[in-house]
Coordinates of C-alpha atoms in Angstrom, one line a residue:
X37 CA 11.5 10.4 22.3
X38 CA 13.2 11.1 25.6
X39 CA 9.8 12.0 27.2
X40 CA 8.4 8.6 26.1
X41 CA 11.3 6.8 27.8
X42 CA 11.0 9.0 30.8
X43 CA 7.4 8.2 31.2
X44 CA 8.0 4.4 31.0
X45 CA 10.9 4.7 33.5
X46 CA 8.8 6.8 35.8
X47 CA 6.3 3.9 36.2
X48 CA 9.1 1.4 36.5
X49 CA 10.7 3.4 39.3
X50 CA 7.4 3.9 41.0
X51 CA 6.7 0.2 41.0
X52 CA 10.2 -0.6 42.5
X53 CA 9.7 2.1 45.2
X54 CA 6.2 0.7 46.0
X55 CA 7.5 -2.8 46.3
X56 CA 10.4 -1.7 48.6
X57 CA 8.0 0.2 50.8
X58 CA 5.6 -2.7 51.0
X59 CA 2.7 -0.7 49.5
X60 CA 2.5 -2.8 46.4
X61 CA 2.4 -6.6 46.1
X62 CA 2.0 -8.1 42.6
X63 CA 0.3 -11.2 44.0
X64 CA -1.9 -9.4 46.5
X65 CA -5.0 -7.8 44.9
X66 CA -5.6 -5.7 48.0
X67 CA -2.4 -3.8 47.3
X68 CA -2.6 -2.6 43.7
X69 CA 0.0 -0.4 42.1
X70 CA -2.4 2.5 41.3
X71 CA -3.2 2.9 45.1
X72 CA 0.4 2.9 46.2
X73 CA 1.6 5.9 48.2
X74 CA 5.3 6.2 48.9
X75 CA 4.7 9.2 51.2
X76 CA 6.8 8.9 54.4
X77 CA 8.4 5.6 53.3
X78 CA 12.2 5.9 53.7
X79 CA 12.7 2.7 51.7
X80 CA 11.3 4.5 48.6
X81 CA 13.5 7.5 49.3
X82 CA 16.6 5.3 49.6
X83 CA 16.0 3.8 46.2
X84 CA 15.7 7.3 44.7
X85 CA 18.8 8.5 46.6
X86 CA 20.9 5.5 45.4
X87 CA 19.8 6.1 41.8
X88 CA 20.4 9.9 41.9
X89 CA 23.8 9.6 43.6
X90 CA 25.3 7.8 40.7
X91 CA 24.9 10.9 38.5
X92 CA 26.6 10.5 35.1
X93 CA 29.2 8.1 36.5
X94 CA 27.3 5.1 35.1
X95 CA 25.1 4.4 32.2
X96 CA 21.4 4.4 33.0
X97 CA 21.2 0.7 32.3
X98 CA 23.9 -0.1 34.9
X99 CA 22.3 2.2 37.4
X100 CA 18.9 0.7 37.2
X101 CA 20.4 -2.8 37.2
X102 CA 22.2 -2.2 40.4
X103 CA 19.4 -0.2 42.1
X104 CA 16.2 -1.7 40.8
X105 CA 17.5 -5.1 39.7
X106 CA 16.2 -4.5 36.2
X107 CA 18.7 -3.9 33.4
X108 CA 16.4 -2.4 30.8
X109 CA 13.2 -0.3 30.4
X110 CA 10.1 -2.4 31.0
X111 CA 6.6 -1.2 30.0
X112 CA 4.9 -3.8 32.2
X113 CA 4.8 -1.3 35.1
X114 CA 2.6 1.0 33.0
X115 CA 0.3 -1.9 32.2
X116 CA 0.2 -2.9 35.9
X117 CA -0.6 0.6 36.9
X118 CA -3.5 0.9 34.5
X119 CA -4.8 -2.7 34.8
X120 CA -7.9 -1.7 36.7
X121 CA -8.8 0.8 34.0
X122 CA -8.1 -1.7 31.3
X123 CA -10.3 -4.3 33.0
X124 CA -13.1 -1.8 33.5
X125 CA -13.0 -0.8 29.8
X126 CA -13.0 -4.5 28.7
X127 CA -16.0 -5.2 31.0
X128 CA -17.9 -2.0 29.8
X129 CA -17.3 -3.0 26.1
X130 CA -18.6 -6.5 26.8
X131 CA -21.6 -5.2 28.7
X132 CA -22.5 -2.7 26.0
X133 CA -21.6 -5.1 23.2
X134 CA -19.1 -2.6 21.8
X135 CA -16.7 -3.8 19.1
X136 CA -13.1 -2.7 19.6
X137 CA -10.9 -2.6 16.5
X138 CA -11.5 -2.5 12.8
X139 CA -13.6 -4.7 10.5
X140 CA -11.9 -5.7 7.3
X141 CA -14.3 -4.9 4.5
X142 CA -12.2 -6.0 1.5
X143 CA -10.4 -3.2 -0.3
X144 CA -11.7 -0.1 1.6
X145 CA -8.5 1.8 1.2
X146 CA -8.4 1.3 -2.5
X147 CA -12.0 2.4 -2.9
X148 CA -11.4 5.5 -0.7
X149 CA -8.4 6.5 -2.8
X150 CA -10.2 6.0 -6.1
X151 CA -13.3 8.0 -4.8
X152 CA -11.1 10.9 -3.6
X153 CA -9.1 10.7 -6.9
X154 CA -5.9 10.8 -4.8
X155 CA -2.4 10.3 -6.1
X156 CA -0.2 7.6 -4.5
X157 CA 3.6 7.6 -5.0
X158 CA 3.5 10.2 -7.8
X159 CA 0.9 8.3 -9.8
X160 CA -2.8 7.6 -9.6
X161 CA -3.6 4.6 -7.4
X162 CA -5.8 3.1 -10.2
X163 CA -3.3 4.1 -12.9
X164 CA -4.3 1.1 -15.1
X165 CA -7.7 2.6 -15.9
X166 CA -6.0 5.9 -16.9
X167 CA -3.3 4.2 -19.1
X168 CA -5.5 4.1 -22.2
X169 CA -6.4 7.8 -21.8
X170 CA -2.8 8.7 -21.2
X171 CA -1.7 6.7 -24.3
X172 CA -4.3 8.5 -26.5
X173 CA -3.2 11.9 -25.3
X174 CA 0.4 11.1 -25.9
X175 CA -0.4 9.7 -29.4
X176 CA -2.4 12.8 -30.3
X177 CA 0.4 15.1 -29.0
X178 CA 3.1 13.3 -31.0
X179 CA 0.9 13.3 -34.1
X180 CA 0.2 17.0 -33.8
X181 CA 3.9 17.7 -33.4
X182 CA 4.8 15.6 -36.5
X183 CA 2.1 17.2 -38.5
X184 CA 3.2 20.8 -37.6
X185 CA 6.8 19.9 -38.3
X186 CA 5.9 18.5 -41.7
X187 CA 4.0 21.7 -42.6
X188 CA 6.8 24.0 -41.9
X189 CA 9.6 22.1 -43.7

């Protein structure tokens, strides 16, 4: 779980450093986040220095609030970074008339479970159809037990 949060925070921190260094502008399409380079930008280094200098003296929420101006993790930086890829995929899917997602075909899961004869929650998914068989087996078992017990009395 910590790696998931670290990945989200990494993009959030990258966006803040890119904005501070002037390499990324959310309203300027000629300066996208995925092309940002913070190399040799002291403004980006200062953000990282401020954040790291706090150590464990503050909670991470307080630290990013004071340094980045954002008080919580925000996944929008990940979406912003990968926006060109997302747009390209959307356009390619439209161009190739690809359908993204699943088509609901009624009760596919039920049919699959019945076909595979799978058990669900300790019983058969279609237990209703097996009820009459189970009842007959139980009845025959009880009848046999009673018959044997009467013979040996």
